[in-house]
XYZ file of C-alpha atoms in Angstrom:
373
model
C 38.566 29.226 -5.026
C 37.473 26.831 -2.410
C 40.797 25.798 -1.750
C 41.965 27.480 1.950
C 45.548 28.381 1.877
C 47.675 25.558 3.414
C 49.578 25.940 7.029
C 52.954 24.867 7.705
C 51.903 22.780 10.674
C 48.938 20.587 8.506
C 51.226 18.518 6.607
C 49.527 17.019 3.547
C 45.923 18.211 4.864
C 43.930 20.784 2.433
C 40.716 22.640 3.592
C 38.175 23.611 1.378
C 34.842 26.060 1.666
C 31.776 24.000 0.770
C 29.418 26.232 2.551
C 28.307 28.168 5.585
C 27.094 28.201 9.032
C 24.154 30.180 10.517
C 22.788 30.432 13.740
C 20.793 27.266 13.353
C 22.153 25.763 10.385
C 25.126 24.109 8.057
C 24.672 24.896 5.086
C 26.041 22.846 2.147
C 26.235 24.042 -1.117
C 24.346 22.058 -4.245
C 27.366 22.051 -6.240
C 29.147 20.148 -3.757
C 26.855 17.069 -3.182
C 25.398 16.920 -7.173
C 21.544 18.538 -5.562
C 19.244 20.767 -6.933
C 19.241 23.201 -3.911
C 21.597 23.812 -1.184
C 21.429 20.834 1.845
C 20.575 22.488 5.399
C 21.403 20.299 8.736
C 21.101 21.546 11.973
C 24.298 22.447 14.199
C 22.768 20.115 16.548
C 23.351 16.815 14.296
C 26.738 16.273 14.012
C 28.490 15.311 10.546
C 29.863 11.814 9.910
C 30.201 9.637 6.780
C 27.179 7.435 7.563
C 24.994 10.660 7.270
C 26.065 10.999 3.615
C 26.538 7.670 2.689
C 24.978 4.539 2.813
C 26.496 1.087 1.808
C 28.239 0.682 -1.971
C 28.762 4.461 -1.547
C 25.290 5.421 -2.398
C 24.790 9.272 -1.832
C 21.490 9.484 0.713
C 21.100 13.197 0.006
C 21.214 12.740 -3.810
C 18.618 9.897 -3.718
C 16.301 11.712 -1.870
C 17.124 14.586 -3.851
C 15.631 12.492 -7.058
C 12.176 12.003 -5.445
C 11.438 15.897 -4.369
C 11.346 19.485 -5.522
C 12.111 21.525 -2.540
C 15.530 22.268 -0.597
C 16.105 19.294 1.890
C 16.202 20.335 5.420
C 17.340 18.369 8.503
C 16.269 18.678 11.634
C 16.375 22.116 13.651
C 13.098 24.617 13.736
C 12.451 25.246 10.432
C 8.638 24.262 9.405
C 9.085 22.381 6.566
C 12.458 20.292 7.878
C 12.940 16.482 8.160
C 12.778 16.117 12.140
C 15.876 14.266 13.320
C 14.655 11.790 14.754
C 12.655 10.804 11.570
C 15.711 11.189 9.745
C 17.813 8.593 11.680
C 15.277 6.157 11.086
C 15.333 6.668 7.692
C 19.111 6.235 7.788
C 18.707 2.999 9.644
C 15.739 1.607 7.433
C 18.125 2.140 4.213
C 18.615 -1.140 2.509
C 21.817 -3.133 3.160
C 23.575 -4.677 0.539
C 21.990 -8.215 1.297
C 18.490 -6.405 0.854
C 19.738 -5.323 -2.161
C 20.320 -8.852 -3.218
C 17.383 -10.209 -1.908
C 15.080 -7.459 -3.580
C 17.360 -8.189 -7.209
C 16.682 -12.109 -6.319
C 12.956 -11.500 -5.680
C 12.305 -9.229 -8.291
C 13.548 -11.872 -10.867
C 11.409 -14.666 -9.334
C 8.556 -12.662 -9.700
C 9.051 -12.379 -13.393
C 9.572 -15.658 -13.863
C 6.602 -16.802 -12.395
C 5.105 -15.733 -15.170
C 6.253 -18.092 -17.697
C 7.830 -21.019 -15.507
C 5.845 -23.589 -13.007
C 6.401 -21.853 -9.874
C 3.926 -20.204 -7.332
C 3.820 -19.156 -4.046
C 3.520 -20.650 -1.121
C -0.012 -19.531 -0.529
C -0.893 -20.839 -4.244
C 1.085 -24.232 -3.434
C -1.041 -24.679 0.167
C -3.975 -23.917 -1.792
C -3.279 -26.668 -4.700
C -2.602 -29.395 -2.049
C -5.732 -28.286 -0.316
C -7.664 -28.966 -3.666
C -6.033 -32.160 -4.332
C -6.690 -33.476 -0.853
C -10.206 -32.800 -1.678
C -10.297 -34.238 -4.967
C -8.534 -37.748 -3.340
C -10.712 -37.553 -0.595
C -13.806 -40.750 -0.632
C -16.968 -38.560 -2.311
C -20.089 -38.627 -0.162
C -23.689 -38.992 -1.858
C -25.669 -35.793 -0.731
C -28.870 -37.677 -0.888
C -28.033 -39.945 1.905
C -29.022 -39.320 5.458
C -26.171 -37.064 7.226
C -24.176 -36.378 4.347
C -25.002 -32.482 5.003
C -21.037 -31.571 5.490
C -21.306 -28.094 3.620
C -18.643 -28.926 1.243
C -18.915 -24.996 0.030
C -17.860 -23.979 3.208
C -14.519 -26.034 2.991
C -13.801 -24.516 -0.541
C -14.753 -20.574 1.126
C -12.399 -21.514 4.228
C -9.545 -22.587 1.506
C -10.150 -19.397 -0.392
C -10.106 -16.874 2.265
C -6.692 -19.161 4.012
C -5.477 -18.490 0.132
C -6.302 -14.693 0.553
C -4.524 -14.451 3.873
C -1.345 -15.940 3.144
C -1.161 -14.357 -0.108
C -1.660 -10.938 1.351
C 1.095 -11.678 4.326
C 3.250 -12.950 1.795
C 3.074 -9.367 -0.331
C 3.301 -7.293 2.677
C 6.560 -9.184 3.884
C 8.009 -8.062 -0.109
C 6.210 -5.043 -1.274
C 8.845 -3.362 -1.868
C 9.959 -5.383 -4.882
C 6.329 -4.927 -6.103
C 5.518 -1.503 -8.722
C 2.770 0.505 -7.940
C 0.842 -0.929 -10.909
C 1.619 -4.299 -10.305
C 0.665 -4.314 -6.283
C -2.677 -2.293 -7.078
C -3.546 -5.069 -9.796
C -2.876 -8.085 -7.391
C -4.296 -6.392 -4.392
C -7.691 -5.220 -6.322
C -8.032 -9.374 -7.375
C -7.751 -10.180 -3.560
C -10.049 -7.536 -2.500
C -12.513 -9.061 -4.973
C -12.228 -12.455 -3.222
C -12.672 -10.734 0.159
C -15.813 -8.785 -0.870
C -17.692 -11.129 -3.294
C -20.715 -8.257 -3.733
C -18.123 -6.998 -6.219
C -18.164 -9.197 -9.364
C -15.556 -6.730 -11.624
C -13.107 -4.384 -10.904
C -12.207 -1.824 -13.858
C -8.902 -0.396 -14.554
C -7.961 3.079 -16.149
C -11.378 4.181 -15.974
C -12.045 7.518 -18.271
C -14.695 9.774 -16.957
C -15.267 13.684 -18.517
C -15.250 16.655 -16.235
C -16.209 19.962 -17.535
C -15.311 22.208 -14.354
C -11.893 22.487 -14.312
C -11.799 23.979 -18.418
C -14.983 26.307 -18.542
C -16.143 25.951 -22.166
C -14.415 22.777 -22.865
C -14.050 18.880 -21.518
C -11.399 17.184 -19.635
C -10.323 13.627 -19.633
C -10.195 12.103 -16.417
C -9.089 8.693 -15.433
C -10.146 6.675 -12.401
C -7.101 3.734 -11.460
C -9.833 1.282 -10.572
C -13.602 1.061 -9.968
C -15.362 -1.430 -8.520
C -18.158 -3.034 -9.774
C -20.975 -4.718 -7.881
C -23.647 -7.336 -8.956
C -26.124 -5.303 -9.686
C -23.546 -2.527 -11.714
C -23.649 0.187 -9.161
C -19.692 1.297 -8.614
C -17.562 2.138 -6.430
C -13.910 3.665 -6.234
C -11.046 2.190 -4.348
C -7.377 3.930 -4.230
C -5.076 1.185 -3.450
C -1.690 2.356 -2.050
C 1.617 0.578 -1.399
C 1.940 -0.210 2.172
C 4.610 2.718 3.484
C 6.053 1.752 7.072
C 4.468 5.326 8.055
C 1.616 5.928 5.472
C -1.764 6.510 7.803
C -0.888 9.077 10.442
C 1.961 11.483 11.490
C 4.895 10.054 13.774
C 5.183 13.695 15.654
C 2.255 15.709 16.516
C 0.326 19.051 15.384
C -1.237 20.779 18.507
C -0.977 17.167 20.241
C -2.850 15.123 17.557
C -1.163 12.628 14.520
C -2.730 13.984 11.863
C -3.071 12.222 8.566
C 0.160 12.136 6.199
C 0.307 13.725 3.180
C 0.083 10.529 1.050
C -3.384 9.528 2.927
C -5.128 13.212 2.570
C -3.793 13.268 -1.083
C -5.711 10.224 -1.184
C -8.849 11.291 0.403
C -8.916 14.377 -1.717
C -8.284 12.237 -4.750
C -10.902 9.673 -4.177
C -13.409 12.644 -3.418
C -12.760 13.953 -6.641
C -13.048 10.600 -8.413
C -16.719 10.168 -6.636
C -17.105 14.158 -7.998
C -16.441 13.562 -11.562
C -18.746 10.089 -11.487
C -21.894 11.836 -9.987
C -21.513 14.509 -12.623
C -21.059 11.916 -15.793
C -24.763 10.917 -15.734
C -26.351 8.474 -18.193
C -23.964 9.323 -20.787
C -20.802 8.052 -18.559
C -22.991 5.138 -17.405
C -23.166 4.376 -21.169
C -19.452 5.086 -22.157
C -17.828 3.234 -19.403
C -19.934 0.099 -20.037
C -18.971 0.236 -23.425
C -15.421 1.125 -23.153
C -15.247 -2.040 -20.441
C -17.399 -4.411 -22.161
C -14.972 -7.055 -22.141
C -14.020 -6.602 -18.189
C -18.187 -6.736 -17.626
C -20.023 -10.136 -16.992
C -22.644 -10.663 -19.447
C -25.647 -8.428 -18.949
C -24.343 -6.038 -16.151
C -24.552 -2.103 -17.045
C -22.929 0.316 -15.501
C -24.989 2.005 -12.664
C -23.770 5.405 -11.192
C -25.497 5.451 -7.534
C -24.724 6.339 -3.973
C -21.034 5.849 -4.979
C -18.928 5.788 -2.065
C -14.779 5.122 -1.897
C -12.691 2.480 -0.171
C -8.790 3.994 0.734
C -6.356 0.849 1.212
C -3.396 2.261 2.791
C -0.715 1.891 5.386
C 0.031 -0.458 8.342
C -1.767 0.134 11.535
C 0.107 -2.396 13.866
C 3.055 -0.157 14.259
C 1.291 2.314 15.720
C 1.013 3.326 19.486
C -2.384 3.252 20.769
C -2.411 6.963 20.954
C -1.922 6.939 17.253
C -4.360 4.289 16.596
C -6.768 6.615 18.498
C -5.882 9.684 16.516
C -6.351 7.764 13.140
C -9.455 6.218 14.239
C -10.978 10.402 14.354
C -9.690 10.498 10.850
C -11.506 7.553 9.548
C -14.678 8.539 11.525
C -14.323 12.508 9.740
C -13.924 10.702 6.119
C -16.861 8.039 6.986
C -19.752 8.878 4.898
C -18.027 8.976 1.675
C -14.781 7.055 2.263
C -13.613 4.189 4.097
C -9.807 3.949 4.933
C -8.745 0.527 5.720
C -5.492 -0.392 6.700
C -3.849 -3.482 5.685
C -3.848 -4.882 8.950
C -7.374 -4.378 9.484
C -8.012 -6.145 6.261
C -6.289 -9.006 7.416
C -8.097 -8.817 10.702
C -11.382 -8.894 8.894
C -9.866 -12.122 6.637
C -9.028 -13.802 10.242
C -12.392 -13.360 11.481
C -14.306 -14.995 8.328
C -11.483 -17.697 8.803
C -12.468 -18.314 12.547
C -16.278 -18.052 11.468
C -15.900 -20.745 8.634
C -13.883 -22.839 10.593
C -16.544 -22.781 13.401
C -19.052 -23.601 11.179
C -17.038 -26.608 9.393
C -16.390 -28.046 12.538
C -20.112 -27.628 14.129
C -21.328 -29.242 10.930
C -18.671 -32.190 11.044
C -19.206 -32.933 15.088
C -23.385 -32.755 13.783
C -23.128 -35.725 10.786
C -20.589 -37.870 13.515
C -23.457 -37.725 15.773
C -26.130 -38.635 13.236
C -24.458 -40.856 11.166
C -21.440 -42.458 12.632
C -20.707 -44.401 9.331
C -20.665 -41.770 6.824
C -18.556 -39.457 9.525
């Protein structure tokens, strides 16, 4: 029996055996917490209610257990343990009741947006801009001095929309499913990099290396198609807080986190599958995705490279950014690792360039033809 004999001076208190203690860890039996394995917590960590239960009586370790298959170890010298500082940070970021309510509201809004006349702030700003453009007095393009390039203004509006939309998405990233996030960001990626004219989803290729004597269907999540039909792979991950390099150090280095290294390996496998697909693969992909391709474009697999869009770098220290740059350069021959903050910086630079060109053109018109200006 787990119930220990009561002692006279304990009153109504009762003591139960729920685990054991060794030199480094307290082990709590799996059946006590409803876990797949015994829970091990370093003896240096005080056992409090907040360590086990979040708001609304959510079992923290049961939620973690649903996501992992290995035993949960917190703190201490075990090499597979989650460091105490990282676990404290996890507890600090566990969603509050208010956050859960906002999450639910945002999810409802995103579903209704598909069927009702609602728009994001970025979409509203773009619509307002286009309305102002439509109301503005048109200028005959053949008049002397009428040289303000309207295309620059439209391009500027486009990139401002991309920046605002991406910023909105990053603020509420947790409400998107992985598939929704990938689809939306992929469309924004096409606006940022106009050399790509289409994005293909769930692209099937056959490979004959993992199954000697037969073939295996492999599916590439996203494939970018250039204006001449050449393709590149893109891996789009949701921007988890630590999605790039580790907080702790391995031999005094902040190394890429498991999710990033897994994405790199996956992207390189996709490149391998494509390189071995040959002409038959090009024909098969073109036929399978003809409805998603502009008319006249055929898939061409040549010097294919990969993009990995993941993580945020704004929360990294200078040392962590330094080590991240080493990782990026190590794989740069085939894979371009881009953080979401880096993508936003690229968009901001384009906006700054377009703004300067537009203002410069307006100044020239004002000097050359004051009446039109």
